Amino acid sequence: MPMFSFEGARPQVHPDAWIAPTATLIGDVTVEAGASVWYGAVLRADFGRIIVREGANIQDNAVLHVNAGRVCEVGRNVTVGHMCLVHDCTVEEQALIGNGSTILDEAVIGTRSLVAAGSTVTPKTEVPPEVVAMGSPAKKFVPLSDTARLWVEHNAAVYQELARRHAAGIEPIED
């Protein structure tokens, strides 16, 4: 996996985390136990710090970045879906960021919330706990439906198991 130090800051990855061989970690990035960073994802902490908490998953081609002197934190058991942009914000525990969503500077995504696929959460927006945030910009917040609640409650565990399978089962093909 490509990992790079930047001006003396280097990624710290717990031995029980899984980083895909094509994910890139740069600078002051911390990935805690049981977390996973998937293929093509880029976590670039050259201005500030990025923390991926225990059990969280950063899926394929997601990009995380942070502004000067700040911390971008992805909470325990969070899912950041495929092709998301998570920029200089806080995503609280067990939230789910739907595929292709954008979360911008100083936004806070509440515990166990779901940002609907393709939504944009604008700077400094606070999404309350246990809602679905939708739209571009995301201005509509509705209570979690039963289906949304199942996604929020179970997606992190699915990806924790899938990461174990990838850690044990992928091999480069040399032709």
GROMACS .gro file of N, CA and C in nm, residues 25-97:
model
  219
   25LEU      N    1  -0.218   0.666   0.174
   25LEU     CA    2  -0.223   0.742   0.299
   25LEU      C    3  -0.103   0.835   0.301
   26ILE      N    4  -0.127   0.964   0.327
   26ILE     CA    5  -0.022   1.064   0.323
   26ILE      C    6  -0.027   1.149   0.450
   27GLY      N    7   0.085   1.159   0.520
   27GLY     CA    8   0.097   1.251   0.632
   27GLY      C    9   0.035   1.200   0.761
   28ASP      N   10  -0.027   1.291   0.836
   28ASP     CA   11  -0.073   1.265   0.972
   28ASP      C   12  -0.209   1.194   0.972
   29VAL      N   13  -0.207   1.069   0.927
   29VAL     CA   14  -0.327   0.985   0.919
   29VAL      C   15  -0.316   0.877   1.026
   30THR      N   16  -0.423   0.857   1.102
   30THR     CA   17  -0.431   0.747   1.199
   30THR      C   18  -0.548   0.657   1.158
   31VAL      N   19  -0.521   0.526   1.149
   31VAL     CA   20  -0.625   0.428   1.121
   31VAL      C   21  -0.625   0.329   1.237
   32GLU      N   22  -0.736   0.324   1.310
   32GLU     CA   23  -0.744   0.242   1.430
   32GLU      C   24  -0.782   0.097   1.399
   33ALA      N   25  -0.779   0.013   1.503
   33ALA     CA   26  -0.806  -0.131   1.493
   33ALA      C   27  -0.940  -0.159   1.427
   34GLY      N   28  -0.942  -0.259   1.341
   34GLY     CA   29  -1.065  -0.304   1.279
   34GLY      C   30  -1.118  -0.213   1.170
   35ALA      N   31  -1.051  -0.101   1.146
   35ALA     CA   32  -1.093  -0.011   1.039
   35ALA      C   33  -1.039  -0.061   0.906
   36SER      N   34  -1.097  -0.013   0.797
   36SER     CA   35  -1.049  -0.052   0.665
   36SER      C   36  -1.053   0.068   0.571
   37VAL      N   37  -0.954   0.071   0.481
   37VAL     CA   38  -0.946   0.174   0.378
   37VAL      C   39  -0.934   0.098   0.246
   38TRP      N   40  -1.029   0.119   0.155
   38TRP     CA   41  -1.046   0.034   0.039
   38TRP      C   42  -0.975   0.088  -0.085
   39TYR      N   43  -0.983   0.012  -0.191
   39TYR     CA   44  -0.909   0.034  -0.316
   39TYR      C   45  -0.930   0.175  -0.372
   40GLY      N   46  -0.820   0.239  -0.402
   40GLY     CA   47  -0.824   0.370  -0.466
   40GLY      C   48  -0.854   0.487  -0.373
   41ALA      N   49  -0.883   0.460  -0.247
   41ALA     CA   50  -0.911   0.570  -0.154
   41ALA      C   51  -0.783   0.649  -0.128
   42VAL      N   52  -0.798   0.779  -0.106
   42VAL     CA   53  -0.685   0.866  -0.075
   42VAL      C   54  -0.717   0.942   0.053
   43LEU      N   55  -0.629   0.929   0.152
   43LEU     CA   56  -0.639   1.004   0.277
   43LEU      C   57  -0.515   1.092   0.283
   44ARG      N   58  -0.533   1.223   0.260
   44ARG     CA   59  -0.418   1.314   0.252
   44ARG      C   60  -0.426   1.415   0.366
   45ALA      N   61  -0.338   1.394   0.464
   45ALA     CA   62  -0.333   1.479   0.583
   45ALA      C   63  -0.204   1.560   0.580
   46ASP      N   64  -0.199   1.655   0.488
   46ASP     CA   65  -0.080   1.737   0.474
   46ASP      C   66  -0.094   1.873   0.544
   47PHE      N   67  -0.216   1.917   0.568
   47PHE     CA   68  -0.239   2.042   0.640
   47PHE      C   69  -0.274   2.016   0.787
   48GLY      N   70  -0.357   1.917   0.811
   48GLY     CA   71  -0.403   1.884   0.946
   48GLY      C   72  -0.398   1.734   0.966
   49ARG      N   73  -0.487   1.682   1.051
   49ARG     CA   74  -0.484   1.541   1.090
   49ARG      C   75  -0.613   1.472   1.048
   50ILE      N   76  -0.601   1.346   1.004
   50ILE     CA   77  -0.717   1.262   0.972
   50ILE      C   78  -0.714   1.143   1.066
   51ILE      N   79  -0.827   1.115   1.131
   51ILE     CA   80  -0.839   1.000   1.220
   51ILE      C   81  -0.955   0.914   1.172
   52VAL      N   82  -0.927   0.786   1.148
   52VAL     CA   83  -1.029   0.689   1.114
   52VAL      C   84  -1.040   0.596   1.234
   53ARG      N   85  -1.150   0.608   1.307
   53ARG     CA   86  -1.168   0.536   1.433
   53ARG      C   87  -1.198   0.388   1.412
   54GLU      N   88  -1.193   0.316   1.521
   54GLU     CA   89  -1.209   0.171   1.524
   54GLU      C   90  -1.333   0.125   1.448
   55GLY      N   91  -1.312   0.027   1.360
   55GLY     CA   92  -1.422  -0.037   1.289
   55GLY      C   93  -1.480   0.040   1.172
   56ALA      N   94  -1.432   0.161   1.147
   56ALA     CA   95  -1.485   0.241   1.035
   56ALA      C   96  -1.434   0.185   0.902
   57ASN      N   97  -1.505   0.215   0.796
   57ASN     CA   98  -1.459   0.175   0.662
   57ASN      C   99  -1.469   0.293   0.567
   58ILE      N  100  -1.361   0.312   0.492
   58ILE     CA  101  -1.350   0.416   0.391
   58ILE      C  102  -1.347   0.341   0.258
   59GLN      N  103  -1.455   0.348   0.182
   59GLN     CA  104  -1.470   0.261   0.065
   59GLN      C  105  -1.399   0.317  -0.058
   60ASP      N  106  -1.405   0.238  -0.163
   60ASP     CA  107  -1.330   0.259  -0.286
   60ASP      C  108  -1.344   0.401  -0.341
   61ASN      N  109  -1.228   0.459  -0.373
   61ASN     CA  110  -1.216   0.589  -0.440
   61ASN      C  111  -1.268   0.707  -0.358
   62ALA      N  112  -1.287   0.688  -0.228
   62ALA     CA  113  -1.321   0.801  -0.142
   62ALA      C  114  -1.197   0.887  -0.123
   63VAL      N  115  -1.219   1.016  -0.097
   63VAL     CA  116  -1.109   1.109  -0.072
   63VAL      C  117  -1.137   1.181   0.060
   64LEU      N  118  -1.039   1.177   0.151
   64LEU     CA  119  -1.046   1.251   0.277
   64LEU      C  120  -0.932   1.350   0.279
   65HIS      N  121  -0.963   1.475   0.318
   65HIS     CA  122  -0.862   1.580   0.326
   65HIS      C  123  -0.902   1.672   0.440
   66VAL      N  124  -0.810   1.757   0.484
   66VAL     CA  125  -0.835   1.843   0.600
   66VAL      C  126  -0.762   1.975   0.583
   67ASN      N  127  -0.820   2.081   0.640
   67ASN     CA  128  -0.758   2.214   0.632
   67ASN      C  129  -0.651   2.232   0.739
   68ALA      N  130  -0.579   2.341   0.729
   68ALA     CA  131  -0.465   2.370   0.816
   68ALA      C  132  -0.504   2.372   0.963
   69GLY      N  133  -0.429   2.295   1.042
   69GLY     CA  134  -0.445   2.295   1.186
   69GLY      C  135  -0.570   2.229   1.237
   70ARG      N  136  -0.644   2.160   1.153
   70ARG     CA  137  -0.771   2.100   1.193
   70ARG      C  138  -0.762   1.947   1.193
   71VAL      N  139  -0.869   1.884   1.240
   71VAL     CA  140  -0.878   1.738   1.244
   71VAL      C  141  -1.005   1.697   1.169
   72CYS      N  142  -0.990   1.605   1.077
   72CYS     CA  143  -1.103   1.541   1.011
   72CYS      C  144  -1.118   1.405   1.078
   73GLU      N  145  -1.230   1.383   1.148
   73GLU     CA  146  -1.246   1.259   1.224
   73GLU      C  147  -1.364   1.179   1.172
   74VAL      N  148  -1.337   1.051   1.146
   74VAL     CA  149  -1.437   0.954   1.106
   74VAL      C  150  -1.456   0.862   1.225
   75GLY      N  151  -1.574   0.864   1.286
   75GLY     CA  152  -1.598   0.795   1.413
   75GLY      C  153  -1.602   0.645   1.404
   76ARG      N  154  -1.616   0.583   1.521
   76ARG     CA  155  -1.623   0.437   1.531
   76ARG      C  156  -1.738   0.383   1.446
   77ASN      N  157  -1.707   0.276   1.373
   77ASN     CA  158  -1.807   0.203   1.294
   77ASN      C  159  -1.881   0.288   1.192
   78VAL      N  160  -1.816   0.391   1.143
   78VAL     CA  161  -1.872   0.474   1.035
   78VAL      C  162  -1.847   0.406   0.902
   79THR      N  163  -1.937   0.426   0.808
   79THR     CA  164  -1.917   0.387   0.669
   79THR      C  165  -1.910   0.512   0.584
   80VAL      N  166  -1.801   0.526   0.510
   80VAL     CA  167  -1.788   0.630   0.408
   80VAL      C  168  -1.796   0.556   0.275
   81GLY      N  169  -1.904   0.574   0.202
   81GLY     CA  170  -1.931   0.497   0.081
   81GLY      C  171  -1.837   0.527  -0.034
   82HIS      N  172  -1.855   0.452  -0.141
   82HIS     CA  173  -1.775   0.464  -0.262
   82HIS      C  174  -1.780   0.606  -0.318
   83MET      N  175  -1.665   0.657  -0.357
   83MET     CA  176  -1.651   0.785  -0.427
   83MET      C  177  -1.701   0.905  -0.349
   84CYS      N  178  -1.690   0.901  -0.217
   84CYS     CA  179  -1.729   1.016  -0.136
   84CYS      C  180  -1.612   1.112  -0.120
   85LEU      N  181  -1.645   1.240  -0.100
   85LEU     CA  182  -1.547   1.340  -0.061
   85LEU      C  183  -1.582   1.382   0.081
   86VAL      N  184  -1.489   1.360   0.172
   86VAL     CA  185  -1.506   1.397   0.313
   86VAL      C  186  -1.396   1.497   0.343
   87HIS      N  187  -1.435   1.624   0.360
   87HIS     CA  188  -1.335   1.730   0.369
   87HIS      C  189  -1.349   1.807   0.500
   88ASP      N  190  -1.249   1.794   0.587
   88ASP     CA  191  -1.235   1.879   0.706
   88ASP      C  192  -1.364   1.883   0.788
   89CYS      N  193  -1.414   1.765   0.825
   89CYS     CA  194  -1.541   1.758   0.897
   89CYS      C  195  -1.534   1.650   1.003
   90THR      N  196  -1.645   1.632   1.074
   90THR     CA  197  -1.656   1.527   1.175
   90THR      C  198  -1.774   1.439   1.139
   91VAL      N  199  -1.749   1.308   1.133
   91VAL     CA  200  -1.855   1.211   1.110
   91VAL      C  201  -1.862   1.127   1.237
   92GLU      N  202  -1.971   1.141   1.311
   92GLU     CA  203  -1.981   1.076   1.441
   92GLU      C  204  -2.014   0.928   1.427
   93GLU      N  205  -2.004   0.859   1.539
   93GLU     CA  206  -2.011   0.713   1.548
   93GLU      C  207  -2.129   0.654   1.472
   94GLN      N  208  -2.099   0.550   1.396
   94GLN     CA  209  -2.193   0.464   1.324
   94GLN      C  210  -2.279   0.538   1.222
   95ALA      N  211  -2.233   0.654   1.177
   95ALA     CA  212  -2.304   0.722   1.068
   95ALA      C  213  -2.268   0.652   0.936
   96LEU      N  214  -2.351   0.673   0.836
   96LEU     CA  215  -2.326   0.614   0.705
   96LEU      C  216  -2.333   0.727   0.602
   97ILE      N  217  -2.225   0.744   0.528
   97ILE     CA  218  -2.218   0.844   0.422
   97ILE      C  219  -2.239   0.770   0.291
   0.00000   0.00000   0.00000
